[in-house]
Amino acid sequence: MSDEAAHQPQPDPRQEKFIVDKELLTEDQLNGLAEEYCTRLHGLNDTENPLAERSHVLAAISRGDLVVWFDPVENIAGLGAPK
């Protein structure tokens, strides 16, 4: 290992995104995240009623196909695929 590689700054683990257990969130919070996901995903592609997909998004959360990610740097949560 070179001296240069040893002196590279390491990322702060407190700034890494992490998954939030869905059991820690209220039903209203999960519904809000699902609505935001639906409108972000479908809001710009001429879908007449993007919120019609909300039940499918909530089912994906229940199955674990979508998880709640929290970004401590931006202080925001959102839905995304698990890693």
N, CA, C and O atoms as CSV, one atom per row, in Angstrom:
chain,resi,resn,atom,element,x,y,z
A,1,MET,N,N,0.851,-1.166,0.000
A,1,MET,CA,C,0.000,0.000,0.000
A,1,MET,C,C,0.898,1.230,0.000
A,1,MET,O,O,1.879,1.295,0.741
A,2,SER,N,N,0.560,2.181,-0.819
A,2,SER,CA,C,1.365,3.396,-0.892
A,2,SER,C,C,0.967,4.355,0.232
A,2,SER,O,O,-0.112,4.246,0.814
A,3,ASP,N,N,1.870,5.298,0.518
A,3,ASP,CA,C,1.585,6.295,1.547
A,3,ASP,C,C,0.377,7.141,1.166
A,3,ASP,O,O,-0.400,7.558,2.026
A,4,GLU,N,N,0.227,7.389,-0.134
A,4,GLU,CA,C,-0.888,8.213,-0.606
A,4,GLU,C,C,-2.221,7.536,-0.309
A,4,GLU,O,O,-3.163,8.193,0.133
A,5,ALA,N,N,-2.309,6.234,-0.547
A,5,ALA,CA,C,-3.554,5.503,-0.299
A,5,ALA,C,C,-3.876,5.470,1.192
A,5,ALA,O,O,-5.046,5.510,1.574
A,6,ALA,N,N,-2.860,5.398,2.026
A,6,ALA,CA,C,-3.078,5.351,3.471
A,6,ALA,C,C,-3.599,6.676,4.013
A,6,ALA,O,O,-4.205,6.699,5.085
A,7,HIS,N,N,-3.382,7.762,3.313
A,7,HIS,CA,C,-3.797,9.081,3.789
A,7,HIS,C,C,-5.076,9.582,3.129
A,7,HIS,O,O,-5.441,10.746,3.299
A,8,GLN,N,N,-5.763,8.723,2.378
A,8,GLN,CA,C,-7.030,9.116,1.759
A,8,GLN,C,C,-8.090,9.219,2.851
A,8,GLN,O,O,-8.180,8.337,3.705
A,9,PRO,N,N,-8.884,10.269,2.836
A,9,PRO,CA,C,-9.931,10.387,3.856
A,9,PRO,C,C,-10.971,9.278,3.686
A,9,PRO,O,O,-11.347,8.930,2.567
A,10,GLN,N,N,-11.414,8.745,4.785
A,10,GLN,CA,C,-12.435,7.713,4.772
A,10,GLN,C,C,-13.805,8.371,4.899
A,10,GLN,O,O,-13.942,9.373,5.601
A,11,PRO,N,N,-14.825,7.820,4.228
A,11,PRO,CA,C,-16.163,8.404,4.354
A,11,PRO,C,C,-16.676,8.252,5.782
A,11,PRO,O,O,-16.405,7.250,6.445
A,12,ASP,N,N,-17.402,9.229,6.238
A,12,ASP,CA,C,-17.983,9.211,7.571
A,12,ASP,C,C,-19.218,8.308,7.552
A,12,ASP,O,O,-20.173,8.604,6.834
A,13,PRO,N,N,-19.226,7.224,8.316
A,13,PRO,CA,C,-20.374,6.312,8.288
A,13,PRO,C,C,-21.666,6.969,8.773
A,13,PRO,O,O,-22.756,6.477,8.480
A,14,ARG,N,N,-21.555,8.065,9.505
A,14,ARG,CA,C,-22.758,8.772,9.954
A,14,ARG,C,C,-23.438,9.516,8.814
A,14,ARG,O,O,-24.558,10.001,8.974
A,15,GLN,N,N,-22.778,9.612,7.668
A,15,GLN,CA,C,-23.349,10.307,6.522
A,15,GLN,C,C,-23.850,9.338,5.453
A,15,GLN,O,O,-24.282,9.768,4.384
A,16,GLU,N,N,-23.796,8.052,5.729
A,16,GLU,CA,C,-24.242,7.045,4.770
A,16,GLU,C,C,-25.754,6.846,4.870
A,16,GLU,O,O,-26.317,6.883,5.965
A,17,LYS,N,N,-26.405,6.638,3.736
A,17,LYS,CA,C,-27.824,6.303,3.734
A,17,LYS,C,C,-28.015,4.960,4.429
A,17,LYS,O,O,-27.149,4.087,4.376
A,18,PHE,N,N,-29.163,4.815,5.080
A,18,PHE,CA,C,-29.461,3.540,5.732
A,18,PHE,C,C,-30.948,3.223,5.614
A,18,PHE,O,O,-31.781,4.103,5.394
A,19,ILE,N,N,-31.253,1.933,5.770
A,19,ILE,CA,C,-32.632,1.463,5.678
A,19,ILE,C,C,-33.295,1.628,7.038
A,19,ILE,O,O,-32.726,1.294,8.077
A,20,VAL,N,N,-34.516,2.155,6.999
A,20,VAL,CA,C,-35.325,2.319,8.203
A,20,VAL,C,C,-36.328,1.168,8.243
A,20,VAL,O,O,-37.017,0.912,7.256
A,21,ASP,N,N,-36.413,0.482,9.368
A,21,ASP,CA,C,-37.385,-0.601,9.538
A,21,ASP,C,C,-38.785,-0.029,9.388
A,21,ASP,O,O,-39.153,0.916,10.087
A,22,LYS,N,N,-39.558,-0.594,8.488
A,22,LYS,CA,C,-40.901,-0.063,8.225
A,22,LYS,C,C,-41.797,-0.142,9.451
A,22,LYS,O,O,-42.773,0.603,9.550
A,23,GLU,N,N,-41.484,-1.028,10.382
A,23,GLU,CA,C,-42.276,-1.152,11.606
A,23,GLU,C,C,-42.132,0.076,12.506
A,23,GLU,O,O,-42.964,0.292,13.388
A,24,LEU,N,N,-41.096,0.879,12.297
A,24,LEU,CA,C,-40.880,2.086,13.098
A,24,LEU,C,C,-41.681,3.279,12.592
A,24,LEU,O,O,-41.725,4.324,13.242
A,25,LEU,N,N,-42.319,3.121,11.419
A,25,LEU,CA,C,-43.062,4.223,10.809
A,25,LEU,C,C,-44.563,4.016,10.987
A,25,LEU,O,O,-45.052,2.889,11.053
A,26,THR,N,N,-45.275,5.134,11.061
A,26,THR,CA,C,-46.732,5.059,11.164
A,26,THR,C,C,-47.322,4.765,9.791
A,26,THR,O,O,-46.651,4.891,8.767
A,27,GLU,N,N,-48.575,4.375,9.795
A,27,GLU,CA,C,-49.281,4.117,8.536
A,27,GLU,C,C,-49.334,5.388,7.685
A,27,GLU,O,O,-49.174,5.328,6.466
A,28,ASP,N,N,-49.557,6.530,8.325
A,28,ASP,CA,C,-49.590,7.805,7.601
A,28,ASP,C,C,-48.244,8.108,6.950
A,28,ASP,O,O,-48.194,8.587,5.817
A,29,GLN,N,N,-47.157,7.830,7.661
A,29,GLN,CA,C,-45.829,8.074,7.091
A,29,GLN,C,C,-45.578,7.170,5.884
A,29,GLN,O,O,-45.062,7.623,4.863
A,30,LEU,N,N,-45.945,5.893,6.002
A,30,LEU,CA,C,-45.770,4.976,4.869
A,30,LEU,C,C,-46.637,5.378,3.684
A,30,LEU,O,O,-46.204,5.302,2.534
A,31,ASN,N,N,-47.869,5.807,3.971
A,31,ASN,CA,C,-48.748,6.272,2.886
A,31,ASN,C,C,-48.156,7.499,2.201
A,31,ASN,O,O,-48.209,7.614,0.976
A,32,GLY,N,N,-47.593,8.416,2.987
A,32,GLY,CA,C,-46.977,9.611,2.407
A,32,GLY,C,C,-45.785,9.264,1.526
A,32,GLY,O,O,-45.615,9.836,0.449
A,33,LEU,N,N,-44.965,8.330,1.984
A,33,LEU,CA,C,-43.816,7.897,1.169
A,33,LEU,C,C,-44.288,7.204,-0.104
A,33,LEU,O,O,-43.701,7.391,-1.170
A,34,ALA,N,N,-45.350,6.403,0.006
A,34,ALA,CA,C,-45.888,5.720,-1.176
A,34,ALA,C,C,-46.456,6.729,-2.171
A,34,ALA,O,O,-46.252,6.589,-3.377
A,35,GLU,N,N,-47.165,7.740,-1.678
A,35,GLU,CA,C,-47.715,8.773,-2.571
A,35,GLU,C,C,-46.603,9.553,-3.258
A,35,GLU,O,O,-46.677,9.831,-4.455
A,36,GLU,N,N,-45.576,9.902,-2.494
A,36,GLU,CA,C,-44.443,10.624,-3.081
A,36,GLU,C,C,-43.769,9.767,-4.146
A,36,GLU,O,O,-43.398,10.272,-5.206
A,37,TYR,N,N,-43.611,8.486,-3.875
A,37,TYR,CA,C,-42.996,7.563,-4.834
A,37,TYR,C,C,-43.837,7.485,-6.104
A,37,TYR,O,O,-43.296,7.529,-7.209
A,38,CYS,N,N,-45.153,7.370,-5.954
A,38,CYS,CA,C,-46.044,7.281,-7.122
A,38,CYS,C,C,-45.990,8.541,-7.971
A,38,CYS,O,O,-45.907,8.462,-9.196
A,39,THR,N,N,-46.036,9.702,-7.327
A,39,THR,CA,C,-46.049,10.936,-8.106
A,39,THR,C,C,-44.685,11.215,-8.725
A,39,THR,O,O,-44.602,11.769,-9.821
A,40,ARG,N,N,-43.614,10.832,-8.027
A,40,ARG,CA,C,-42.272,11.024,-8.593
A,40,ARG,C,C,-42.055,10.076,-9.754
A,40,ARG,O,O,-41.488,10.457,-10.778
A,41,LEU,N,N,-42.507,8.835,-9.596
A,41,LEU,CA,C,-42.291,7.825,-10.622
A,41,LEU,C,C,-43.177,8.071,-11.842
A,41,LEU,O,O,-42.724,7.922,-12.977
A,42,HIS,N,N,-44.426,8.443,-11.616
A,42,HIS,CA,C,-45.388,8.547,-12.720
A,42,HIS,C,C,-45.811,9.979,-13.041
A,42,HIS,O,O,-46.538,10.200,-14.010
A,43,GLY,N,N,-45.375,10.940,-12.258
A,43,GLY,CA,C,-45.883,12.294,-12.394
A,43,GLY,C,C,-45.571,12.975,-13.711
A,43,GLY,O,O,-46.282,13.900,-14.103
A,44,LEU,N,N,-44.540,12.549,-14.395
A,44,LEU,CA,C,-44.144,13.238,-15.618
A,44,LEU,C,C,-44.386,12.429,-16.890
A,44,LEU,O,O,-43.959,12.838,-17.970
A,45,ASN,N,N,-45.061,11.296,-16.778
A,45,ASN,CA,C,-45.219,10.471,-17.978
A,45,ASN,C,C,-46.679,10.263,-18.373
A,45,ASN,O,O,-47.064,9.179,-18.812
A,46,ASP,N,N,-47.479,11.301,-18.214
A,46,ASP,CA,C,-48.856,11.315,-18.699
A,46,ASP,C,C,-49.744,10.247,-18.078
A,46,ASP,O,O,-50.701,9.804,-18.713
A,47,THR,N,N,-49.450,9.825,-16.858
A,47,THR,CA,C,-50.344,8.916,-16.156
A,47,THR,C,C,-51.474,9.738,-15.584
A,47,THR,O,O,-51.246,10.701,-14.851
A,48,GLU,N,N,-52.697,9.357,-15.922
A,48,GLU,CA,C,-53.847,10.146,-15.505
A,48,GLU,C,C,-54.015,10.174,-13.987
A,48,GLU,O,O,-54.326,11.223,-13.422
A,49,ASN,N,N,-53.815,9.041,-13.324
A,49,ASN,CA,C,-53.989,8.966,-11.880
A,49,ASN,C,C,-52.823,8.193,-11.267
A,49,ASN,O,O,-52.944,6.995,-11.011
A,50,PRO,N,N,-51.701,8.862,-11.031
A,50,PRO,CA,C,-50.535,8.143,-10.514
A,50,PRO,C,C,-50.759,7.534,-9.127
A,50,PRO,O,O,-50.099,6.557,-8.772
A,51,LEU,N,N,-51.677,8.097,-8.339
A,51,LEU,CA,C,-51.908,7.568,-7.005
A,51,LEU,C,C,-52.677,6.244,-7.019
A,51,LEU,O,O,-52.814,5.598,-5.981
A,52,ALA,N,N,-53.171,5.843,-8.171
A,52,ALA,CA,C,-53.835,4.545,-8.288
A,52,ALA,C,C,-52.861,3.405,-8.027
A,52,ALA,O,O,-53.283,2.289,-7.721
A,53,GLU,N,N,-51.578,3.668,-8.143
A,53,GLU,CA,C,-50.552,2.652,-7.918
A,53,GLU,C,C,-50.154,2.543,-6.445
A,53,GLU,O,O,-49.341,1.691,-6.087
A,54,ARG,N,N,-50.713,3.389,-5.599
A,54,ARG,CA,C,-50.296,3.416,-4.191
A,54,ARG,C,C,-50.434,2.059,-3.513
A,54,ARG,O,O,-49.546,1.664,-2.758
A,55,SER,N,N,-51.515,1.337,-3.760
A,55,SER,CA,C,-51.700,0.031,-3.110
A,55,SER,C,C,-50.619,-0.958,-3.545
A,55,SER,O,O,-50.183,-1.791,-2.751
A,56,HIS,N,N,-50.187,-0.866,-4.806
A,56,HIS,CA,C,-49.118,-1.742,-5.290
A,56,HIS,C,C,-47.788,-1.387,-4.628
A,56,HIS,O,O,-46.989,-2.268,-4.309
A,57,VAL,N,N,-47.561,-0.100,-4.428
A,57,VAL,CA,C,-46.328,0.353,-3.780
A,57,VAL,C,C,-46.321,-0.095,-2.314
A,57,VAL,O,O,-45.298,-0.565,-1.816
A,58,LEU,N,N,-47.446,0.049,-1.633
A,58,LEU,CA,C,-47.525,-0.384,-0.239
A,58,LEU,C,C,-47.324,-1.900,-0.121
A,58,LEU,O,O,-46.693,-2.370,0.826
A,59,ALA,N,N,-47.857,-2.659,-1.076
A,59,ALA,CA,C,-47.650,-4.106,-1.075
A,59,ALA,C,C,-46.177,-4.438,-1.290
A,59,ALA,O,O,-45.655,-5.371,-0.680
A,60,ALA,N,N,-45.501,-3.674,-2.161
A,60,ALA,CA,C,-44.067,-3.892,-2.400
A,60,ALA,C,C,-43.256,-3.602,-1.136
A,60,ALA,O,O,-42.257,-4.270,-0.869
A,61,ILE,N,N,-43.686,-2.609,-0.364
A,61,ILE,CA,C,-43.016,-2.315,0.906
A,61,ILE,C,C,-43.212,-3.492,1.862
A,61,ILE,O,O,-42.266,-3.920,2.523
A,62,SER,N,N,-44.422,-4.008,1.936
A,62,SER,CA,C,-44.709,-5.136,2.832
A,62,SER,C,C,-43.896,-6.373,2.468
A,62,SER,O,O,-43.438,-7.101,3.348
A,63,ARG,N,N,-43.717,-6.609,1.169
A,63,ARG,CA,C,-42.939,-7.765,0.704
A,63,ARG,C,C,-41.442,-7.560,0.858
A,63,ARG,O,O,-40.678,-8.526,0.853
A,64,GLY,N,N,-41.016,-6.307,0.994
A,64,GLY,CA,C,-39.589,-6.021,1.064
A,64,GLY,C,C,-38.973,-5.727,-0.287
A,64,GLY,O,O,-37.753,-5.610,-0.399
A,65,ASP,N,N,-39.810,-5.603,-1.331
A,65,ASP,CA,C,-39.304,-5.247,-2.658
A,65,ASP,C,C,-38.893,-3.778,-2.714
A,65,ASP,O,O,-38.023,-3.400,-3.498
A,66,LEU,N,N,-39.523,-2.955,-1.880
A,66,LEU,CA,C,-39.146,-1.554,-1.692
A,66,LEU,C,C,-38.873,-1.347,-0.214
A,66,LEU,O,O,-39.568,-1.910,0.632
A,67,VAL,N,N,-37.872,-0.548,0.103
A,67,VAL,CA,C,-37.533,-0.246,1.497
A,67,VAL,C,C,-37.465,1.266,1.671
A,67,VAL,O,O,-37.367,2.022,0.705
A,68,VAL,N,N,-37.518,1.678,2.924
A,68,VAL,CA,C,-37.414,3.095,3.257
A,68,VAL,C,C,-35.943,3.407,3.515
A,68,VAL,O,O,-35.322,2.845,4.417
A,69,TRP,N,N,-35.405,4.309,2.711
A,69,TRP,CA,C,-34.024,4.777,2.875
A,69,TRP,C,C,-34.053,6.141,3.529
A,69,TRP,O,O,-34.908,6.968,3.213
A,70,PHE,N,N,-33.115,6.382,4.446
A,70,PHE,CA,C,-32.974,7.704,5.046
A,70,PHE,C,C,-31.586,8.226,4.733
A,70,PHE,O,O,-30.590,7.525,4.911
A,71,ASP,N,N,-31.531,9.462,4.265
A,71,ASP,CA,C,-30.269,10.128,3.947
A,71,ASP,C,C,-30.015,11.180,5.027
A,71,ASP,O,O,-30.661,12.227,5.025
A,72,PRO,N,N,-29.077,10.915,5.959
A,72,PRO,CA,C,-28.843,11.873,7.042
A,72,PRO,C,C,-28.207,13.179,6.584
A,72,PRO,O,O,-28.327,14.193,7.271
A,73,VAL,N,N,-27.542,13.175,5.453
A,73,VAL,CA,C,-26.936,14.409,4.940
A,73,VAL,C,C,-28.028,15.345,4.442
A,73,VAL,O,O,-28.025,16.533,4.764
A,74,GLU,N,N,-28.956,14.817,3.665
A,74,GLU,CA,C,-30.059,15.619,3.118
A,74,GLU,C,C,-31.245,15.703,4.071
A,74,GLU,O,O,-32.130,16.539,3.891
A,75,ASN,N,N,-31.264,14.835,5.091
A,75,ASN,CA,C,-32.349,14.751,6.059
A,75,ASN,C,C,-33.674,14.442,5.371
A,75,ASN,O,O,-34.691,15.077,5.651
A,76,ILE,N,N,-33.656,13.461,4.468
A,76,ILE,CA,C,-34.875,13.055,3.761
A,76,ILE,C,C,-34.979,11.529,3.737
A,76,ILE,O,O,-33.984,10.809,3.812
A,77,ALA,N,N,-36.207,11.079,3.631
A,77,ALA,CA,C,-36.479,9.648,3.478
A,77,ALA,C,C,-37.165,9.446,2.155
A,77,ALA,O,O,-37.816,10.350,1.631
A,78,GLY,N,N,-37.015,8.251,1.614
A,78,GLY,CA,C,-37.664,7.906,0.361
A,78,GLY,C,C,-37.670,6.407,0.189
A,78,GLY,O,O,-37.025,5.678,0.942
A,79,LEU,N,N,-38.398,5.958,-0.804
A,79,LEU,CA,C,-38.474,4.526,-1.090
A,79,LEU,C,C,-37.498,4.175,-2.195
A,79,LEU,O,O,-37.242,4.974,-3.096
A,80,GLY,N,N,-36.967,2.990,-2.114
A,80,GLY,CA,C,-36.053,2.516,-3.142
A,80,GLY,C,C,-35.845,1.009,-3.001
A,80,GLY,O,O,-36.327,0.381,-2.058
A,81,ALA,N,N,-35.132,0.461,-3.941
A,81,ALA,CA,C,-34.840,-0.969,-3.926
A,81,ALA,C,C,-33.810,-1.258,-2.837
A,81,ALA,O,O,-32.904,-0.459,-2.601
A,82,PRO,N,N,-33.957,-2.412,-2.172
A,82,PRO,CA,C,-32.925,-2.786,-1.205
A,82,PRO,C,C,-31.626,-3.117,-1.932
A,82,PRO,O,O,-31.641,-3.526,-3.093
A,83,LYS,N,N,-30.526,-2.939,-1.250
A,83,LYS,CA,C,-29.233,-3.256,-1.886
A,83,LYS,C,C,-28.899,-4.703,-1.684
A,83,LYS,O,O,-27.855,-5.166,-2.143
